Amino acid sequence: MTTPTNKTSYYLTTPIYYVNAAPHLGTAYTTIAADAMARYRRQQGHDVLFLTGLDEHGQKVAEAAAANNHDPAAWVDALASSFLDTWQLLNISNDRFIRTTDADHARAVRALAQRLYDSDDIYRGSYEGWYCLPDETYWAASDLEGSEYVQTGDVDDVEARRLDPPLCPECGRPLRYVTEDNYFFRLSAYQDWLLEFYERHPDFIGPDTRRNEVLSFVRGGLHDLSISRANVKWGIPLPWDESHTMYVWFDALINYLTAVGYADPDRDAEFAWRWPAQIHFVGKDIIRFHCVIWPAMLHAVGLPIPQRVFAHGFLLTRGEKMSKSKGNAASPTELAARFGVDGYRYYFLRDVNFGQDGSISDEAMVQRYNGDLANDWGNLISRLFNMVGKYAEGRVPAGAGDEESDGLVGDSADAEGAELRSIAEGLYARVETAMDAFAYADALEAIWDLVKATNRYLENRAPWNLAKDPAKADEL
């Protein structure tokens, strides 16, 4: 690749999604938000690289494939198409769709792991404790104490808890007690560095609620991270011990490096230009992986840290987080079929404050569609196109009082026109401020202020009546 000289790079990513089920509203929400930012940054003149993809390794995927009588490779190939089809349906403009089964990803993962091993940041040990298979997450007993999901009893009483296991603090499903011979990353050694990094880069984690959560977690003490599985064969083998495969999260995080040419000598210039990423979009349930483990891994091998990680909240239906296990994770394809792709995208960016949990409902979607899109926007576009075609021969006329058309209406003597002009002239600054803060709802509110003001202007001026009077035609 030849790096452009007249544009700056803007590299943004979604998480790579587990491939064990079709896309749902939650994964589509993250991806649409990232797509909106990618499109905005392209309009600003950046050279954008927008990455999304799939996390295809690990015990959960292997067990799902076995349960469906499939080889894991064939299983993930079959499921990958559902994501590709859905993102195409939703007009997602990603530049690469990465899969952890890609050959360049395996090369990048093995290269970074080897660097950590050679610097003594990885050592061999044993793990004994609780593991969440659905989330592929290890939990120490200290993490489980006080959790609303943990049942009564002592989480350290292993024999008793095998029959009555604690529940995962994140997803609420039963944990497994595992004993394994693994390799570990010395995450605990980077606790002080992480706290200093957060202090030096207060905008690294957003929003502030997530930053406070991460700070509290790290201050509570970090444990070394198991980065391999000896009993899971569906994964990338360790380069120094191929009897072990990479822990799925350790593997997955490195995809952000893979996509920009890490460990590929032919892409060194591209990697130097693209990395670090400007923004990782994530859900709040995976903030610790991206804001604790990931920066520690990068720092350990001497690579720059991404500029920002922004975590959105959960989509709630009837007050509950959407999840496949609860059966309330609706299909994006169903809603897009009902409301259209643009209506679907608009609702989720307009009605939910990005960064916070947001309640969604079919009723609210209908209201937004009818009120905002059909009434406000639809009426405006219909009026403008009809009038320009009927009264101006299909060409946008100059604004009243303008020597040259600037696309705006009104002059200082026209109070209604002046108000409309003021809203239009302030629009870009409002949108820019909102988008820089990932406040999509605020950006759309600014745009809709102009839409509504234009409708008011047209209703008050009634240019269709002026057109009927030849003496007033110049006032159009």
mmCIF file of N, CA and C in Angstrom, residues 185-301:
data_model
loop_
_atom_site.group_PDB
_atom_site.id
_atom_site.type_symbol
_atom_site.label_atom_id
_atom_site.label_comp_id
_atom_site.label_asym_id
_atom_site.label_seq_id
_atom_site.Cartn_x
_atom_site.Cartn_y
_atom_site.Cartn_z
ATOM 1 N N PHE A 185 0.327 -14.365 31.144
ATOM 2 C CA PHE A 185 0.878 -13.037 30.876
ATOM 3 C C PHE A 185 0.977 -12.288 32.197
ATOM 4 N N ARG A 186 2.115 -11.652 32.451
ATOM 5 C CA ARG A 186 2.354 -10.964 33.736
ATOM 6 C C ARG A 186 1.579 -9.639 33.793
ATOM 7 N N LEU A 187 0.280 -9.730 33.769
ATOM 8 C CA LEU A 187 -0.563 -8.536 33.799
ATOM 9 C C LEU A 187 -0.373 -7.745 35.083
ATOM 10 N N SER A 188 -0.193 -8.440 36.203
ATOM 11 C CA SER A 188 -0.056 -7.754 37.501
ATOM 12 C C SER A 188 1.136 -6.812 37.522
ATOM 13 N N ALA A 189 2.154 -7.105 36.711
ATOM 14 C CA ALA A 189 3.353 -6.258 36.696
ATOM 15 C C ALA A 189 3.069 -4.882 36.109
ATOM 16 N N TYR A 190 1.945 -4.735 35.416
ATOM 17 C CA TYR A 190 1.645 -3.473 34.742
ATOM 18 C C TYR A 190 0.563 -2.668 35.435
ATOM 19 N N GLN A 191 0.237 -3.042 36.669
ATOM 20 C CA GLN A 191 -0.807 -2.326 37.387
ATOM 21 C C GLN A 191 -0.452 -0.862 37.591
ATOM 22 N N ASP A 192 0.723 -0.576 38.107
ATOM 23 C CA ASP A 192 1.120 0.809 38.358
ATOM 24 C C ASP A 192 1.238 1.591 37.055
ATOM 25 N N TRP A 193 1.787 0.935 36.022
ATOM 26 C CA TRP A 193 1.906 1.626 34.737
ATOM 27 C C TRP A 193 0.532 1.997 34.195
ATOM 28 N N LEU A 194 -0.442 1.082 34.306
ATOM 29 C CA LEU A 194 -1.789 1.366 33.819
ATOM 30 C C LEU A 194 -2.397 2.564 34.542
ATOM 31 N N LEU A 195 -2.269 2.608 35.848
ATOM 32 C CA LEU A 195 -2.839 3.725 36.604
ATOM 33 C C LEU A 195 -2.177 5.041 36.205
ATOM 34 N N GLU A 196 -0.871 5.020 35.976
ATOM 35 C CA GLU A 196 -0.180 6.223 35.517
ATOM 36 C C GLU A 196 -0.640 6.612 34.112
ATOM 37 N N PHE A 197 -0.850 5.607 33.257
ATOM 38 C CA PHE A 197 -1.308 5.875 31.898
ATOM 39 C C PHE A 197 -2.684 6.517 31.898
ATOM 40 N N TYR A 198 -3.608 5.979 32.710
ATOM 41 C CA TYR A 198 -4.944 6.572 32.794
ATOM 42 C C TYR A 198 -4.862 8.023 33.269
ATOM 43 N N GLU A 199 -3.950 8.288 34.188
ATOM 44 C CA GLU A 199 -3.798 9.642 34.715
ATOM 45 C C GLU A 199 -3.288 10.593 33.629
ATOM 46 N N ARG A 200 -2.345 10.123 32.828
ATOM 47 C CA ARG A 200 -1.771 10.955 31.768
ATOM 48 C C ARG A 200 -2.715 11.111 30.581
ATOM 49 N N HIS A 201 -3.624 10.171 30.412
ATOM 50 C CA HIS A 201 -4.528 10.183 29.261
ATOM 51 C C HIS A 201 -5.977 10.058 29.753
ATOM 52 N N PRO A 202 -6.513 11.118 30.338
ATOM 53 C CA PRO A 202 -7.855 11.024 30.939
ATOM 54 C C PRO A 202 -8.962 10.736 29.929
ATOM 55 N N ASP A 203 -8.709 10.974 28.631
ATOM 56 C CA ASP A 203 -9.735 10.719 27.625
ATOM 57 C C ASP A 203 -9.615 9.334 27.002
ATOM 58 N N PHE A 204 -8.697 8.507 27.479
ATOM 59 C CA PHE A 204 -8.503 7.194 26.877
ATOM 60 C C PHE A 204 -9.767 6.338 26.985
ATOM 61 N N ILE A 205 -10.459 6.406 28.110
ATOM 62 C CA ILE A 205 -11.654 5.603 28.343
ATOM 63 C C ILE A 205 -12.874 6.513 28.389
ATOM 64 N N GLY A 206 -13.881 6.178 27.625
ATOM 65 C CA GLY A 206 -15.116 6.935 27.659
ATOM 66 C C GLY A 206 -16.320 6.001 27.656
ATOM 67 N N PRO A 207 -17.441 6.451 28.214
ATOM 68 C CA PRO A 207 -17.626 7.701 28.945
ATOM 69 C C PRO A 207 -17.015 7.620 30.345
ATOM 70 N N ASP A 208 -17.204 8.668 31.138
ATOM 71 C CA ASP A 208 -16.570 8.743 32.454
ATOM 72 C C ASP A 208 -16.990 7.609 33.383
ATOM 73 N N THR A 209 -18.224 7.145 33.261
ATOM 74 C CA THR A 209 -18.663 6.047 34.129
ATOM 75 C C THR A 209 -17.816 4.795 33.905
ATOM 76 N N ARG A 210 -17.455 4.545 32.669
ATOM 77 C CA ARG A 210 -16.624 3.377 32.364
ATOM 78 C C ARG A 210 -15.191 3.608 32.824
ATOM 79 N N ARG A 211 -14.717 4.825 32.692
ATOM 80 C CA ARG A 211 -13.366 5.145 33.180
ATOM 81 C C ARG A 211 -13.287 4.895 34.687
ATOM 82 N N ASN A 212 -14.283 5.347 35.408
ATOM 83 C CA ASN A 212 -14.284 5.152 36.858
ATOM 84 C C ASN A 212 -14.331 3.667 37.214
ATOM 85 N N GLU A 213 -15.083 2.898 36.440
ATOM 86 C CA GLU A 213 -15.171 1.459 36.672
ATOM 87 C C GLU A 213 -13.805 0.791 36.483
ATOM 88 N N VAL A 214 -13.109 1.159 35.415
ATOM 89 C CA VAL A 214 -11.804 0.561 35.134
ATOM 90 C C VAL A 214 -10.790 0.959 36.199
ATOM 91 N N LEU A 215 -10.787 2.220 36.587
ATOM 92 C CA LEU A 215 -9.869 2.670 37.632
ATOM 93 C C LEU A 215 -10.082 1.886 38.920
ATOM 94 N N SER A 216 -11.326 1.710 39.303
ATOM 95 C CA SER A 216 -11.625 0.968 40.517
ATOM 96 C C SER A 216 -11.140 -0.479 40.411
ATOM 97 N N PHE A 217 -11.363 -1.074 39.258
ATOM 98 C CA PHE A 217 -10.943 -2.464 39.046
ATOM 99 C C PHE A 217 -9.430 -2.608 39.161
ATOM 100 N N VAL A 218 -8.686 -1.739 38.512
ATOM 101 C CA VAL A 218 -7.225 -1.850 38.524
ATOM 102 C C VAL A 218 -6.670 -1.541 39.905
ATOM 103 N N ARG A 219 -7.225 -0.555 40.573
ATOM 104 C CA ARG A 219 -6.762 -0.236 41.928
ATOM 105 C C ARG A 219 -7.014 -1.382 42.894
ATOM 106 N N GLY A 220 -7.993 -2.217 42.596
ATOM 107 C CA GLY A 220 -8.284 -3.360 43.447
ATOM 108 C C GLY A 220 -7.268 -4.482 43.333
ATOM 109 N N GLY A 221 -6.359 -4.377 42.368
ATOM 110 C CA GLY A 221 -5.313 -5.389 42.206
ATOM 111 C C GLY A 221 -5.556 -6.268 40.997
ATOM 112 N N LEU A 222 -4.516 -6.493 40.220
ATOM 113 C CA LEU A 222 -4.620 -7.302 39.017
ATOM 114 C C LEU A 222 -3.984 -8.670 39.220
ATOM 115 N N HIS A 223 -4.581 -9.676 38.605
ATOM 116 C CA HIS A 223 -4.031 -11.028 38.588
ATOM 117 C C HIS A 223 -3.400 -11.288 37.228
ATOM 118 N N ASP A 224 -2.385 -12.122 37.186
ATOM 119 C CA ASP A 224 -1.808 -12.517 35.906
ATOM 120 C C ASP A 224 -2.867 -13.240 35.084
ATOM 121 N N LEU A 225 -2.758 -13.115 33.770
ATOM 122 C CA LEU A 225 -3.783 -13.595 32.863
ATOM 123 C C LEU A 225 -3.343 -14.882 32.172
ATOM 124 N N SER A 226 -4.178 -15.913 32.271
ATOM 125 C CA SER A 226 -3.936 -17.136 31.514
ATOM 126 C C SER A 226 -4.154 -16.838 30.040
ATOM 127 N N ILE A 227 -3.132 -17.145 29.202
ATOM 128 C CA ILE A 227 -3.252 -16.808 27.777
ATOM 129 C C ILE A 227 -3.206 -18.046 26.891
ATOM 130 N N SER A 228 -3.352 -19.235 27.486
ATOM 131 C CA SER A 228 -3.361 -20.445 26.657
ATOM 132 C C SER A 228 -4.319 -21.467 27.241
ATOM 133 N N ARG A 229 -4.706 -22.418 26.406
ATOM 134 C CA ARG A 229 -5.559 -23.524 26.822
ATOM 135 C C ARG A 229 -4.947 -24.816 26.284
ATOM 136 N N ALA A 230 -4.645 -25.736 27.193
ATOM 137 C CA ALA A 230 -4.055 -27.012 26.766
ATOM 138 C C ALA A 230 -5.117 -27.989 26.283
ATOM 139 N N ASN A 231 -6.350 -27.796 26.724
ATOM 140 C CA ASN A 231 -7.406 -28.758 26.396
ATOM 141 C C ASN A 231 -8.356 -28.253 25.318
ATOM 142 N N VAL A 232 -8.017 -27.128 24.683
ATOM 143 C CA VAL A 232 -8.825 -26.587 23.597
ATOM 144 C C VAL A 232 -7.973 -26.579 22.330
ATOM 145 N N LYS A 233 -8.350 -27.359 21.363
ATOM 146 C CA LYS A 233 -7.539 -27.498 20.154
ATOM 147 C C LYS A 233 -7.934 -26.522 19.064
ATOM 148 N N TRP A 234 -9.135 -25.931 19.168
ATOM 149 C CA TRP A 234 -9.594 -25.011 18.139
ATOM 150 C C TRP A 234 -9.086 -23.601 18.467
ATOM 151 N N GLY A 235 -7.894 -23.302 17.963
ATOM 152 C CA GLY A 235 -7.275 -22.016 18.225
ATOM 153 C C GLY A 235 -5.917 -21.945 17.563
ATOM 154 N N ILE A 236 -5.219 -20.845 17.788
ATOM 155 C CA ILE A 236 -3.890 -20.632 17.216
ATOM 156 C C ILE A 236 -2.845 -21.190 18.175
ATOM 157 N N PRO A 237 -2.005 -22.128 17.731
ATOM 158 C CA PRO A 237 -1.011 -22.720 18.636
ATOM 159 C C PRO A 237 0.044 -21.698 19.068
ATOM 160 N N LEU A 238 0.527 -21.850 20.298
ATOM 161 C CA LEU A 238 1.651 -21.040 20.742
ATOM 162 C C LEU A 238 2.879 -21.392 19.912
ATOM 163 N N PRO A 239 3.675 -20.404 19.515
ATOM 164 C CA PRO A 239 4.828 -20.712 18.658
ATOM 165 C C PRO A 239 5.911 -21.518 19.361
ATOM 166 N N TRP A 240 6.021 -21.435 20.696
ATOM 167 C CA TRP A 240 7.063 -22.167 21.416
ATOM 168 C C TRP A 240 6.542 -23.462 22.053
ATOM 169 N N ASP A 241 5.213 -23.660 22.037
ATOM 170 C CA ASP A 241 4.631 -24.879 22.603
ATOM 171 C C ASP A 241 3.295 -25.125 21.916
ATOM 172 N N GLU A 242 3.329 -25.903 20.843
ATOM 173 C CA GLU A 242 2.138 -26.067 20.031
ATOM 174 C C GLU A 242 1.115 -27.028 20.634
ATOM 175 N N SER A 243 1.394 -27.540 21.822
ATOM 176 C CA SER A 243 0.373 -28.313 22.525
ATOM 177 C C SER A 243 -0.649 -27.395 23.194
ATOM 178 N N HIS A 244 -0.378 -26.099 23.210
ATOM 179 C CA HIS A 244 -1.290 -25.099 23.770
ATOM 180 C C HIS A 244 -1.797 -24.197 22.656
ATOM 181 N N THR A 245 -3.069 -23.810 22.745
ATOM 182 C CA THR A 245 -3.607 -22.791 21.845
ATOM 183 C C THR A 245 -3.854 -21.510 22.630
ATOM 184 N N MET A 246 -3.913 -20.403 21.897
ATOM 185 C CA MET A 246 -4.098 -19.101 22.523
ATOM 186 C C MET A 246 -5.466 -19.002 23.192
ATOM 187 N N TYR A 247 -5.505 -18.389 24.357
ATOM 188 C CA TYR A 247 -6.763 -18.001 24.988
ATOM 189 C C TYR A 247 -7.495 -17.074 24.034
ATOM 190 N N VAL A 248 -8.783 -17.272 23.885
ATOM 191 C CA VAL A 248 -9.541 -16.632 22.826
ATOM 192 C C VAL A 248 -9.467 -15.099 22.880
ATOM 193 N N TRP A 249 -9.459 -14.505 24.075
ATOM 194 C CA TRP A 249 -9.388 -13.049 24.152
ATOM 195 C C TRP A 249 -8.011 -12.525 23.789
ATOM 196 N N PHE A 250 -6.973 -13.234 24.180
ATOM 197 C CA PHE A 250 -5.611 -12.840 23.821
ATOM 198 C C PHE A 250 -5.468 -12.844 22.297
ATOM 199 N N ASP A 251 -5.993 -13.854 21.671
ATOM 200 C CA ASP A 251 -6.018 -13.987 20.211
ATOM 201 C C ASP A 251 -6.820 -12.839 19.592
ATOM 202 N N ALA A 252 -8.020 -12.612 20.102
ATOM 203 C CA ALA A 252 -8.951 -11.682 19.460
ATOM 204 C C ALA A 252 -8.461 -10.238 19.474
ATOM 205 N N LEU A 253 -7.896 -9.785 20.575
ATOM 206 C CA LEU A 253 -7.480 -8.392 20.679
ATOM 207 C C LEU A 253 -6.452 -8.013 19.622
ATOM 208 N N ILE A 254 -5.641 -8.964 19.239
ATOM 209 C CA ILE A 254 -4.548 -8.673 18.308
ATOM 210 C C ILE A 254 -5.071 -8.416 16.898
ATOM 211 N N ASN A 255 -6.353 -8.706 16.642
ATOM 212 C CA ASN A 255 -6.895 -8.450 15.304
ATOM 213 C C ASN A 255 -6.740 -6.994 14.886
ATOM 214 N N TYR A 256 -6.758 -6.078 15.872
ATOM 215 C CA TYR A 256 -6.627 -4.661 15.552
ATOM 216 C C TYR A 256 -5.263 -4.341 14.946
ATOM 217 N N LEU A 257 -4.252 -5.117 15.320
ATOM 218 C CA LEU A 257 -2.916 -4.963 14.734
ATOM 219 C C LEU A 257 -2.833 -5.660 13.378
ATOM 220 N N THR A 258 -3.413 -6.843 13.314
ATOM 221 C CA THR A 258 -3.368 -7.619 12.071
ATOM 222 C C THR A 258 -3.845 -6.800 10.886
ATOM 223 N N ALA A 259 -4.959 -6.102 11.065
ATOM 224 C CA ALA A 259 -5.624 -5.426 9.953
ATOM 225 C C ALA A 259 -4.778 -4.316 9.339
ATOM 226 N N VAL A 260 -3.812 -3.798 10.084
ATOM 227 C CA VAL A 260 -2.986 -2.703 9.552
ATOM 228 C C VAL A 260 -1.556 -3.145 9.273
ATOM 229 N N GLY A 261 -1.330 -4.479 9.229
ATOM 230 C CA GLY A 261 -0.055 -4.976 8.725
ATOM 231 C C GLY A 261 0.988 -5.361 9.739
ATOM 232 N N TYR A 262 0.589 -5.544 10.995
ATOM 233 C CA TYR A 262 1.572 -5.941 12.003
ATOM 234 C C TYR A 262 2.201 -7.283 11.624
ATOM 235 N N ALA A 263 3.520 -7.394 11.803
ATOM 236 C CA ALA A 263 4.291 -8.618 11.548
ATOM 237 C C ALA A 263 4.324 -8.996 10.068
ATOM 238 N N ASP A 264 4.007 -8.036 9.202
ATOM 239 C CA ASP A 264 4.102 -8.262 7.753
ATOM 240 C C ASP A 264 5.136 -7.285 7.207
ATOM 241 N N PRO A 265 6.322 -7.751 6.882
ATOM 242 C CA PRO A 265 7.383 -6.841 6.414
ATOM 243 C C PRO A 265 6.984 -6.029 5.195
ATOM 244 N N ASP A 266 6.095 -6.549 4.380
ATOM 245 C CA ASP A 266 5.665 -5.827 3.195
ATOM 246 C C ASP A 266 4.711 -4.672 3.518
ATOM 247 N N ARG A 267 4.257 -4.598 4.785
ATOM 248 C CA ARG A 267 3.284 -3.560 5.146
ATOM 249 C C ARG A 267 3.798 -2.682 6.287
ATOM 250 N N ASP A 268 5.110 -2.626 6.464
ATOM 251 C CA ASP A 268 5.682 -1.826 7.555
ATOM 252 C C ASP A 268 5.283 -0.356 7.461
ATOM 253 N N ALA A 269 5.301 0.205 6.250
ATOM 254 C CA ALA A 269 4.963 1.624 6.092
ATOM 255 C C ALA A 269 3.504 1.870 6.436
ATOM 256 N N GLU A 270 2.645 0.948 6.015
ATOM 257 C CA GLU A 270 1.230 1.079 6.335
ATOM 258 C C GLU A 270 1.008 1.009 7.840
ATOM 259 N N PHE A 271 1.676 0.071 8.494
ATOM 260 C CA PHE A 271 1.492 -0.074 9.937
ATOM 261 C C PHE A 271 1.945 1.191 10.670
ATOM 262 N N ALA A 272 3.068 1.745 10.260
ATOM 263 C CA ALA A 272 3.579 2.957 10.914
ATOM 264 C C ALA A 272 2.624 4.130 10.722
ATOM 265 N N TRP A 273 1.924 4.155 9.582
ATOM 266 C CA TRP A 273 1.011 5.255 9.298
ATOM 267 C C TRP A 273 -0.333 5.070 9.989
ATOM 268 N N ARG A 274 -0.821 3.846 10.043
ATOM 269 C CA ARG A 274 -2.161 3.591 10.565
ATOM 270 C C ARG A 274 -2.215 3.445 12.086
ATOM 271 N N TRP A 275 -1.187 2.893 12.686
ATOM 272 C CA TRP A 275 -1.245 2.592 14.119
ATOM 273 C C TRP A 275 -0.620 3.720 14.917
ATOM 274 N N PRO A 276 -1.215 4.134 16.044
ATOM 275 C CA PRO A 276 -2.321 3.485 16.757
ATOM 276 C C PRO A 276 -3.684 3.899 16.217
ATOM 277 N N ALA A 277 -4.687 3.097 16.538
ATOM 278 C CA ALA A 277 -6.067 3.386 16.149
ATOM 279 C C ALA A 277 -6.561 4.640 16.858
ATOM 280 N N GLN A 278 -7.457 5.343 16.186
ATOM 281 C CA GLN A 278 -8.069 6.510 16.821
ATOM 282 C C GLN A 278 -9.142 6.094 17.834
ATOM 283 N N ILE A 279 -9.906 5.043 17.531
ATOM 284 C CA ILE A 279 -11.006 4.683 18.424
ATOM 285 C C ILE A 279 -11.365 3.208 18.288
ATOM 286 N N HIS A 280 -11.502 2.545 19.428
ATOM 287 C CA HIS A 280 -12.125 1.217 19.510
ATOM 288 C C HIS A 280 -13.539 1.409 20.055
ATOM 289 N N PHE A 281 -14.548 1.006 19.293
ATOM 290 C CA PHE A 281 -15.913 0.959 19.810
ATOM 291 C C PHE A 281 -16.131 -0.407 20.456
ATOM 292 N N VAL A 282 -16.650 -0.412 21.689
ATOM 293 C CA VAL A 282 -16.907 -1.668 22.395
ATOM 294 C C VAL A 282 -18.192 -1.536 23.201
ATOM 295 N N GLY A 283 -18.741 -2.678 23.626
ATOM 296 C CA GLY A 283 -19.816 -2.685 24.598
ATOM 297 C C GLY A 283 -19.230 -2.618 26.001
ATOM 298 N N LYS A 284 -20.014 -2.135 26.943
ATOM 299 C CA LYS A 284 -19.474 -1.927 28.285
ATOM 300 C C LYS A 284 -19.089 -3.230 28.976
ATOM 301 N N ASP A 285 -19.628 -4.362 28.498
ATOM 302 C CA ASP A 285 -19.307 -5.634 29.133
ATOM 303 C C ASP A 285 -17.903 -6.132 28.791
ATOM 304 N N ILE A 286 -17.241 -5.528 27.793
ATOM 305 C CA ILE A 286 -15.884 -5.966 27.446
ATOM 306 C C ILE A 286 -14.869 -4.839 27.634
ATOM 307 N N ILE A 287 -15.216 -3.867 28.471
ATOM 308 C CA ILE A 287 -14.337 -2.715 28.669
ATOM 309 C C ILE A 287 -13.019 -3.109 29.323
ATOM 310 N N ARG A 288 -13.031 -4.084 30.236
ATOM 311 C CA ARG A 288 -11.792 -4.450 30.931
ATOM 312 C C ARG A 288 -10.782 -5.093 29.984
ATOM 313 N N PHE A 289 -11.255 -5.885 29.051
ATOM 314 C CA PHE A 289 -10.339 -6.491 28.089
ATOM 315 C C PHE A 289 -9.623 -5.408 27.281
ATOM 316 N N HIS A 290 -10.370 -4.389 26.870
ATOM 317 C CA HIS A 290 -9.819 -3.369 25.982
ATOM 318 C C HIS A 290 -9.072 -2.261 26.713
ATOM 319 N N CYS A 291 -9.375 -2.049 27.977
ATOM 320 C CA CYS A 291 -8.769 -0.931 28.706
ATOM 321 C C CYS A 291 -7.781 -1.370 29.766
ATOM 322 N N VAL A 292 -7.668 -2.666 30.017
ATOM 323 C CA VAL A 292 -6.700 -3.181 30.987
ATOM 324 C C VAL A 292 -5.728 -4.141 30.294
ATOM 325 N N ILE A 293 -6.254 -5.232 29.775
ATOM 326 C CA ILE A 293 -5.390 -6.251 29.162
ATOM 327 C C ILE A 293 -4.721 -5.723 27.900
ATOM 328 N N TRP A 294 -5.482 -5.103 27.027
ATOM 329 C CA TRP A 294 -4.966 -4.676 25.728
ATOM 330 C C TRP A 294 -3.850 -3.636 25.848
ATOM 331 N N PRO A 295 -4.030 -2.536 26.581
ATOM 332 C CA PRO A 295 -2.919 -1.595 26.689
ATOM 333 C C PRO A 295 -1.695 -2.191 27.372
ATOM 334 N N ALA A 296 -1.895 -3.098 28.328
ATOM 335 C CA ALA A 296 -0.741 -3.744 28.971
ATOM 336 C C ALA A 296 0.024 -4.601 27.969
ATOM 337 N N MET A 297 -0.689 -5.341 27.134
ATOM 338 C CA MET A 297 -0.038 -6.149 26.103
ATOM 339 C C MET A 297 0.770 -5.272 25.155
ATOM 340 N N LEU A 298 0.164 -4.196 24.699
ATOM 341 C CA LEU A 298 0.840 -3.311 23.751
ATOM 342 C C LEU A 298 2.073 -2.667 24.368
ATOM 343 N N HIS A 299 1.913 -2.185 25.597
ATOM 344 C CA HIS A 299 3.046 -1.555 26.269
ATOM 345 C C HIS A 299 4.192 -2.542 26.478
ATOM 346 N N ALA A 300 3.850 -3.784 26.768
ATOM 347 C CA ALA A 300 4.873 -4.794 27.020
ATOM 348 C C ALA A 300 5.739 -5.065 25.785
ATOM 349 N N VAL A 301 5.180 -4.878 24.594
ATOM 350 C CA VAL A 301 5.964 -5.093 23.368
ATOM 351 C C VAL A 301 6.384 -3.774 22.728
#
